[in-house]
Amino acid sequence: MRVLFVASECVPLVKTGGLADVVGALPKALAAKGVDVRVLLPGYPGVMARVDGKKGVWQAEDVFGKRAVVRRAAVDGLDLLALDMPDYFDRDGLYVTDEGADWPDNPFRFASLSWVAAEIARDGLTDGWRPDIVHAHDWQTGLIALYLGAWGVGDVATILTIHNISYQGLCDATLRRALKLPERGFTSQGYEFYGRINFLKAGLIHSDVVTTVSPTYARELESPEFGCGLEGVLAARQERAIGILNGIDTELWDPARDAAIETFSVQSLSGRRASRKALLKAFALDGKRSGPLFGVVSRLTDQKGLDLLLGVLPEMLRADGSLVLLGSGDRRLEEAFAGAARDHADAVGVRIGYDETLAHRIYAGSDAILVPSRFEPCGLTQMYAMRYGALPVVARTGGLADTIIDANAAALGAGVATGFQFDPGSREALSNAIAKTFAVFGETSLWRKLQRNAMKHPVGWNGPAERYVDLYAETLATRRG
Ligand code: ADP
């Protein structure tokens, strides 16, 4: 089975969020199960650096006005295909300028990615490789299935995975000719969305199968609260979105072999205590507080609910807790957290920016990781936290609801709890969950029990990859009759 992955991010080459972790890890888990996967990415600088000097395996003189070459290289266990189009992709910001505005040519950049993927699916590469299945990810790849349908390519199956439905790739309707979109599809039943072009909607309608990254998010997506205007599209599909929980790369995220930290394991936690000390030092916190050290590693956007954390911070500090936060995004949140760190330099440490090594250190050294998201398709930070023995305190939504077993009376009685859940969007609920975290933290043996449960919780890709393999086989069988 040959599968072409198409996405706009991939660890370790280029990352803004969880999509990159998935695209960097799932192909390896699939390859271990005998699937022949190649991963097509835009040729951003970090991607091109890894295919430098490689000959093209596909090329065209004019893809939306630019020359396009696809170069292939083996990179960190991935069979990588880089779409070399410097005019479109040789930029540092993946989607936005330094000022935070969308690149004006984003529609053409990601239509190019989709177009080239569709051409590879139709004709194959010059080395003779042609996929049976295209597995597309998020709005940047939404047009692939639309182009394939318009060209009448019938023997390639298409799967689209929604990692976050709130990003849809909307653009002006007048571009549809320039983007070579079929005119007849521009209706409310097609890729039109309130008078504009919607890349993700095109993918949802035209792909054979739609999946998303957790069972709870799959259900949530059909409600107006979470569906972001596409709930009707999903509900109208004969086969609704299938929820397959993400895993994490357990080699890259292994507290026993992580070069960024003092290593430790569930049997021996002394390295964890050293990691906690080192983390306090890295943030210049005094470490004298008796309560838990909470950690946050997050994009700073409205989705992540960190404004709620700002609201409960005073009481967390009064109760003798402390906080370290690593993140970037919304300027107002950045300033508010930086201000909190200035006001409480002994107990609040804040680093604005993106720092992979520091992220590992925060998971390894914090007692608890806070994820107060308003919605969370899957969420990976709570899984890294579990693996590193930091107890997740999470909003009960999407994949957070599916991965964490709340320390309620029943779970505590059964000895299976792995963290703390609370109702999303509620400051009061967050405050109660934090109070509960303090209470359990005060009972050392109970805390250790939860920590052990969390560290042993299966979070790898083996199970999810098996589900994708089955899904590929079924989808291909249906498509090819
Ligand atoms: P999302 O994809 O919505 O950002 P996820 O929880 O699925 O959320 O994935 C976030 C990923 O990005 C995790 O791997 C997390 O560790 C990482 N991350 C987020 N912000 C930062 C940051 N500022 N520095 C380093 N890693 C970060």
PDB file of C-alpha atoms in Angstrom, residues 204-391:
ATOM      1  CA  LEU A 204     -14.553  17.616   3.504  1.00  0.00           C
ATOM      2  CA  ILE A 205     -16.938  17.244   0.615  1.00  0.00           C
ATOM      3  CA  HIS A 206     -14.682  15.563  -1.911  1.00  0.00           C
ATOM      4  CA  SER A 207     -12.530  13.228   0.184  1.00  0.00           C
ATOM      5  CA  ASP A 208     -13.583   9.585   0.443  1.00  0.00           C
ATOM      6  CA  VAL A 209     -13.087   9.586   4.192  1.00  0.00           C
ATOM      7  CA  VAL A 210     -12.776  12.344   6.763  1.00  0.00           C
ATOM      8  CA  THR A 211     -11.076  11.673  10.045  1.00  0.00           C
ATOM      9  CA  THR A 212     -10.256  13.812  13.027  1.00  0.00           C
ATOM     10  CA  VAL A 213      -7.867  13.419  15.887  1.00  0.00           C
ATOM     11  CA  SER A 214     -10.070  12.230  18.748  1.00  0.00           C
ATOM     12  CA  PRO A 215     -13.462  10.543  19.160  1.00  0.00           C
ATOM     13  CA  THR A 216     -14.854  13.358  21.306  1.00  0.00           C
ATOM     14  CA  TYR A 217     -13.821  16.051  18.812  1.00  0.00           C
ATOM     15  CA  ALA A 218     -15.443  13.963  16.035  1.00  0.00           C
ATOM     16  CA  ARG A 219     -18.769  14.276  17.878  1.00  0.00           C
ATOM     17  CA  GLU A 220     -18.216  17.897  18.878  1.00  0.00           C
ATOM     18  CA  LEU A 221     -17.569  18.859  15.253  1.00  0.00           C
ATOM     19  CA  GLU A 222     -21.194  18.235  14.411  1.00  0.00           C
ATOM     20  CA  SER A 223     -22.383  20.944  16.797  1.00  0.00           C
ATOM     21  CA  PRO A 224     -22.498  24.646  15.934  1.00  0.00           C
ATOM     22  CA  GLU A 225     -20.384  25.413  18.985  1.00  0.00           C
ATOM     23  CA  PHE A 226     -17.387  23.496  17.612  1.00  0.00           C
ATOM     24  CA  GLY A 227     -18.078  23.033  13.906  1.00  0.00           C
ATOM     25  CA  CYS A 228     -17.182  26.628  12.973  1.00  0.00           C
ATOM     26  CA  GLY A 229     -19.909  26.732  10.327  1.00  0.00           C
ATOM     27  CA  LEU A 230     -19.013  23.343   8.819  1.00  0.00           C
ATOM     28  CA  GLU A 231     -21.082  21.240  11.234  1.00  0.00           C
ATOM     29  CA  GLY A 232     -23.807  20.748   8.626  1.00  0.00           C
ATOM     30  CA  VAL A 233     -21.289  19.610   6.017  1.00  0.00           C
ATOM     31  CA  LEU A 234     -19.972  16.900   8.299  1.00  0.00           C
ATOM     32  CA  ALA A 235     -23.390  15.782   9.454  1.00  0.00           C
ATOM     33  CA  ALA A 236     -24.553  15.580   5.831  1.00  0.00           C
ATOM     34  CA  ARG A 237     -21.776  13.205   4.805  1.00  0.00           C
ATOM     35  CA  GLN A 238     -22.906   9.607   4.625  1.00  0.00           C
ATOM     36  CA  GLU A 239     -19.887   8.586   6.650  1.00  0.00           C
ATOM     37  CA  ARG A 240     -19.276  11.130   9.361  1.00  0.00           C
ATOM     38  CA  ALA A 241     -15.864  12.133  10.630  1.00  0.00           C
ATOM     39  CA  ILE A 242     -14.058   9.198  12.208  1.00  0.00           C
ATOM     40  CA  GLY A 243     -12.172  10.028  15.411  1.00  0.00           C
ATOM     41  CA  ILE A 244      -8.768   8.380  15.776  1.00  0.00           C
ATOM     42  CA  LEU A 245      -6.808   9.577  18.761  1.00  0.00           C
ATOM     43  CA  ASN A 246      -3.297  10.847  18.056  1.00  0.00           C
ATOM     44  CA  GLY A 247      -0.293   9.246  19.640  1.00  0.00           C
ATOM     45  CA  ILE A 248       3.064  10.789  20.443  1.00  0.00           C
ATOM     46  CA  ASP A 249       6.552   9.874  19.304  1.00  0.00           C
ATOM     47  CA  THR A 250       7.695   7.865  22.307  1.00  0.00           C
ATOM     48  CA  GLU A 251      11.322   7.816  21.148  1.00  0.00           C
ATOM     49  CA  LEU A 252      11.586  11.563  20.792  1.00  0.00           C
ATOM     50  CA  TRP A 253       9.660  11.954  24.047  1.00  0.00           C
ATOM     51  CA  ASP A 254      11.297   9.475  26.377  1.00  0.00           C
ATOM     52  CA  PRO A 255      12.232  10.724  29.854  1.00  0.00           C
ATOM     53  CA  ALA A 256      14.710   7.855  30.192  1.00  0.00           C
ATOM     54  CA  ARG A 257      16.728   8.935  27.142  1.00  0.00           C
ATOM     55  CA  ASP A 258      16.031  12.654  26.706  1.00  0.00           C
ATOM     56  CA  ALA A 259      19.250  14.654  26.302  1.00  0.00           C
ATOM     57  CA  ALA A 260      17.500  17.886  27.303  1.00  0.00           C
ATOM     58  CA  ILE A 261      16.771  16.790  30.897  1.00  0.00           C
ATOM     59  CA  GLU A 262      18.055  14.868  33.894  1.00  0.00           C
ATOM     60  CA  THR A 263      16.699  11.495  32.803  1.00  0.00           C
ATOM     61  CA  PHE A 264      14.305   9.402  34.877  1.00  0.00           C
ATOM     62  CA  SER A 265      11.760   6.619  34.630  1.00  0.00           C
ATOM     63  CA  VAL A 266       8.692   5.421  36.438  1.00  0.00           C
ATOM     64  CA  GLN A 267      10.934   3.137  38.550  1.00  0.00           C
ATOM     65  CA  SER A 268      13.404   5.845  39.434  1.00  0.00           C
ATOM     66  CA  LEU A 269      12.239   9.416  39.809  1.00  0.00           C
ATOM     67  CA  SER A 270      15.366  11.039  41.225  1.00  0.00           C
ATOM     68  CA  GLY A 271      16.199  12.537  37.804  1.00  0.00           C
ATOM     69  CA  ARG A 272      12.770  14.091  37.886  1.00  0.00           C
ATOM     70  CA  ARG A 273      13.524  15.874  41.141  1.00  0.00           C
ATOM     71  CA  ALA A 274      16.753  17.145  39.588  1.00  0.00           C
ATOM     72  CA  SER A 275      14.824  18.274  36.517  1.00  0.00           C
ATOM     73  CA  ARG A 276      12.425  20.197  38.734  1.00  0.00           C
ATOM     74  CA  LYS A 277      15.307  21.955  40.437  1.00  0.00           C
ATOM     75  CA  ALA A 278      16.928  22.780  37.110  1.00  0.00           C
ATOM     76  CA  LEU A 279      13.638  24.173  35.820  1.00  0.00           C
ATOM     77  CA  LEU A 280      13.203  26.439  38.840  1.00  0.00           C
ATOM     78  CA  LYS A 281      16.740  27.652  38.273  1.00  0.00           C
ATOM     79  CA  ALA A 282      16.216  28.215  34.539  1.00  0.00           C
ATOM     80  CA  PHE A 283      13.332  30.537  35.391  1.00  0.00           C
ATOM     81  CA  ALA A 284      15.101  32.025  38.416  1.00  0.00           C
ATOM     82  CA  LEU A 285      12.258  31.030  40.758  1.00  0.00           C
ATOM     83  CA  ASP A 286      13.141  30.737  44.417  1.00  0.00           C
ATOM     84  CA  GLY A 287      11.753  27.202  44.780  1.00  0.00           C
ATOM     85  CA  LYS A 288      10.620  27.831  48.329  1.00  0.00           C
ATOM     86  CA  ARG A 289       6.947  27.301  47.669  1.00  0.00           C
ATOM     87  CA  SER A 290       5.236  24.264  49.129  1.00  0.00           C
ATOM     88  CA  GLY A 291       2.531  23.901  46.453  1.00  0.00           C
ATOM     89  CA  PRO A 292       2.797  22.371  43.003  1.00  0.00           C
ATOM     90  CA  LEU A 293       4.870  23.915  40.221  1.00  0.00           C
ATOM     91  CA  PHE A 294       2.455  24.281  37.301  1.00  0.00           C
ATOM     92  CA  GLY A 295       3.751  24.337  33.725  1.00  0.00           C
ATOM     93  CA  VAL A 296       2.266  25.582  30.462  1.00  0.00           C
ATOM     94  CA  VAL A 297       3.632  25.002  26.946  1.00  0.00           C
ATOM     95  CA  SER A 298       1.237  26.500  24.471  1.00  0.00           C
ATOM     96  CA  ARG A 299       0.390  28.712  21.581  1.00  0.00           C
ATOM     97  CA  LEU A 300      -1.131  31.801  23.154  1.00  0.00           C
ATOM     98  CA  THR A 301      -4.484  31.991  21.414  1.00  0.00           C
ATOM     99  CA  ASP A 302      -8.054  32.330  22.566  1.00  0.00           C
ATOM    100  CA  GLN A 303      -8.536  28.579  21.951  1.00  0.00           C
ATOM    101  CA  LYS A 304      -6.110  27.666  24.707  1.00  0.00           C
ATOM    102  CA  GLY A 305      -8.107  29.409  27.481  1.00  0.00           C
ATOM    103  CA  LEU A 306      -5.056  30.914  29.141  1.00  0.00           C
ATOM    104  CA  ASP A 307      -6.958  34.100  29.959  1.00  0.00           C
ATOM    105  CA  LEU A 308      -8.763  31.885  32.490  1.00  0.00           C
ATOM    106  CA  LEU A 309      -5.408  31.003  34.004  1.00  0.00           C
ATOM    107  CA  LEU A 310      -4.584  34.693  34.389  1.00  0.00           C
ATOM    108  CA  GLY A 311      -7.843  34.998  36.315  1.00  0.00           C
ATOM    109  CA  VAL A 312      -6.945  32.291  38.836  1.00  0.00           C
ATOM    110  CA  LEU A 313      -3.245  33.105  39.097  1.00  0.00           C
ATOM    111  CA  PRO A 314      -3.591  35.263  42.253  1.00  0.00           C
ATOM    112  CA  GLU A 315      -5.263  32.456  44.186  1.00  0.00           C
ATOM    113  CA  MET A 316      -2.720  29.916  42.887  1.00  0.00           C
ATOM    114  CA  LEU A 317       0.052  32.117  44.238  1.00  0.00           C
ATOM    115  CA  ARG A 318      -1.747  32.746  47.528  1.00  0.00           C
ATOM    116  CA  ALA A 319      -1.985  28.972  47.985  1.00  0.00           C
ATOM    117  CA  ASP A 320       1.814  28.811  47.596  1.00  0.00           C
ATOM    118  CA  GLY A 321       1.887  27.420  44.055  1.00  0.00           C
ATOM    119  CA  SER A 322       4.124  28.585  41.246  1.00  0.00           C
ATOM    120  CA  LEU A 323       3.990  28.715  37.458  1.00  0.00           C
ATOM    121  CA  VAL A 324       6.291  28.466  34.460  1.00  0.00           C
ATOM    122  CA  LEU A 325       4.949  29.273  31.011  1.00  0.00           C
ATOM    123  CA  LEU A 326       6.470  28.953  27.554  1.00  0.00           C
ATOM    124  CA  GLY A 327       4.451  30.269  24.654  1.00  0.00           C
ATOM    125  CA  SER A 328       3.888  32.857  22.018  1.00  0.00           C
ATOM    126  CA  GLY A 329       1.066  34.277  19.951  1.00  0.00           C
ATOM    127  CA  ASP A 330      -1.522  36.817  20.974  1.00  0.00           C
ATOM    128  CA  ARG A 331       0.326  39.994  21.981  1.00  0.00           C
ATOM    129  CA  ARG A 332      -2.060  40.858  24.806  1.00  0.00           C
ATOM    130  CA  LEU A 333      -1.638  37.438  26.426  1.00  0.00           C
ATOM    131  CA  GLU A 334       2.126  37.643  25.966  1.00  0.00           C
ATOM    132  CA  GLU A 335       2.167  40.981  27.751  1.00  0.00           C
ATOM    133  CA  ALA A 336      -0.173  39.865  30.509  1.00  0.00           C
ATOM    134  CA  PHE A 337       1.952  36.823  31.354  1.00  0.00           C
ATOM    135  CA  ALA A 338       5.195  38.777  31.061  1.00  0.00           C
ATOM    136  CA  GLY A 339       3.655  41.315  33.463  1.00  0.00           C
ATOM    137  CA  ALA A 340       2.707  38.560  35.931  1.00  0.00           C
ATOM    138  CA  ALA A 341       6.306  37.323  35.852  1.00  0.00           C
ATOM    139  CA  ARG A 342       7.571  40.841  36.600  1.00  0.00           C
ATOM    140  CA  ASP A 343       5.108  41.245  39.477  1.00  0.00           C
ATOM    141  CA  HIS A 344       5.885  37.840  41.015  1.00  0.00           C
ATOM    142  CA  ALA A 345       9.460  37.152  39.962  1.00  0.00           C
ATOM    143  CA  ASP A 346       9.963  34.561  42.722  1.00  0.00           C
ATOM    144  CA  ALA A 347       7.003  32.392  41.702  1.00  0.00           C
ATOM    145  CA  VAL A 348       6.076  33.048  38.065  1.00  0.00           C
ATOM    146  CA  GLY A 349       8.485  32.396  35.204  1.00  0.00           C
ATOM    147  CA  VAL A 350       7.528  33.280  31.645  1.00  0.00           C
ATOM    148  CA  ARG A 351       9.393  32.751  28.393  1.00  0.00           C
ATOM    149  CA  ILE A 352       7.788  34.270  25.313  1.00  0.00           C
ATOM    150  CA  GLY A 353       8.926  32.403  22.231  1.00  0.00           C
ATOM    151  CA  TYR A 354       9.246  28.949  20.780  1.00  0.00           C
ATOM    152  CA  ASP A 355      11.811  26.619  22.337  1.00  0.00           C
ATOM    153  CA  GLU A 356      11.687  22.850  21.837  1.00  0.00           C
ATOM    154  CA  THR A 357      14.387  22.078  24.449  1.00  0.00           C
ATOM    155  CA  LEU A 358      12.755  24.218  27.105  1.00  0.00           C
ATOM    156  CA  ALA A 359       9.427  22.509  26.351  1.00  0.00           C
ATOM    157  CA  HIS A 360      11.008  19.140  27.229  1.00  0.00           C
ATOM    158  CA  ARG A 361      12.391  20.643  30.436  1.00  0.00           C
ATOM    159  CA  ILE A 362       9.001  22.007  31.447  1.00  0.00           C
ATOM    160  CA  TYR A 363       7.290  18.630  31.007  1.00  0.00           C
ATOM    161  CA  ALA A 364      10.105  16.963  32.964  1.00  0.00           C
ATOM    162  CA  GLY A 365      10.284  19.481  35.816  1.00  0.00           C
ATOM    163  CA  SER A 366       6.724  20.681  36.432  1.00  0.00           C
ATOM    164  CA  ASP A 367       4.481  18.892  38.888  1.00  0.00           C
ATOM    165  CA  ALA A 368       1.386  19.543  36.799  1.00  0.00           C
ATOM    166  CA  ILE A 369       0.705  20.791  33.268  1.00  0.00           C
ATOM    167  CA  LEU A 370      -2.243  23.095  32.698  1.00  0.00           C
ATOM    168  CA  VAL A 371      -4.302  22.820  29.504  1.00  0.00           C
ATOM    169  CA  PRO A 372      -7.428  24.974  29.999  1.00  0.00           C
ATOM    170  CA  SER A 373      -8.474  24.916  26.313  1.00  0.00           C
ATOM    171  CA  ARG A 374     -11.922  26.074  25.233  1.00  0.00           C
ATOM    172  CA  PHE A 375     -11.702  23.366  22.562  1.00  0.00           C
ATOM    173  CA  GLU A 376      -8.912  20.929  21.804  1.00  0.00           C
ATOM    174  CA  PRO A 377      -9.115  18.569  18.809  1.00  0.00           C
ATOM    175  CA  CYS A 378      -6.632  16.165  20.385  1.00  0.00           C
ATOM    176  CA  GLY A 379      -3.949  18.020  22.264  1.00  0.00           C
ATOM    177  CA  LEU A 380      -0.476  16.584  22.602  1.00  0.00           C
ATOM    178  CA  THR A 381       0.865  18.522  25.561  1.00  0.00           C
ATOM    179  CA  GLN A 382      -1.181  16.488  28.046  1.00  0.00           C
ATOM    180  CA  MET A 383       0.291  13.303  26.577  1.00  0.00           C
ATOM    181  CA  TYR A 384       3.875  14.585  26.804  1.00  0.00           C
ATOM    182  CA  ALA A 385       3.039  15.616  30.360  1.00  0.00           C
ATOM    183  CA  MET A 386       1.790  12.143  31.276  1.00  0.00           C
ATOM    184  CA  ARG A 387       4.844  10.467  29.808  1.00  0.00           C
ATOM    185  CA  TYR A 388       7.082  12.820  31.802  1.00  0.00           C
ATOM    186  CA  GLY A 389       5.164  12.405  35.054  1.00  0.00           C
ATOM    187  CA  ALA A 390       3.609  15.879  35.192  1.00  0.00           C
ATOM    188  CA  LEU A 391      -0.078  15.477  36.019  1.00  0.00           C
TER     189      LEU A 391
END
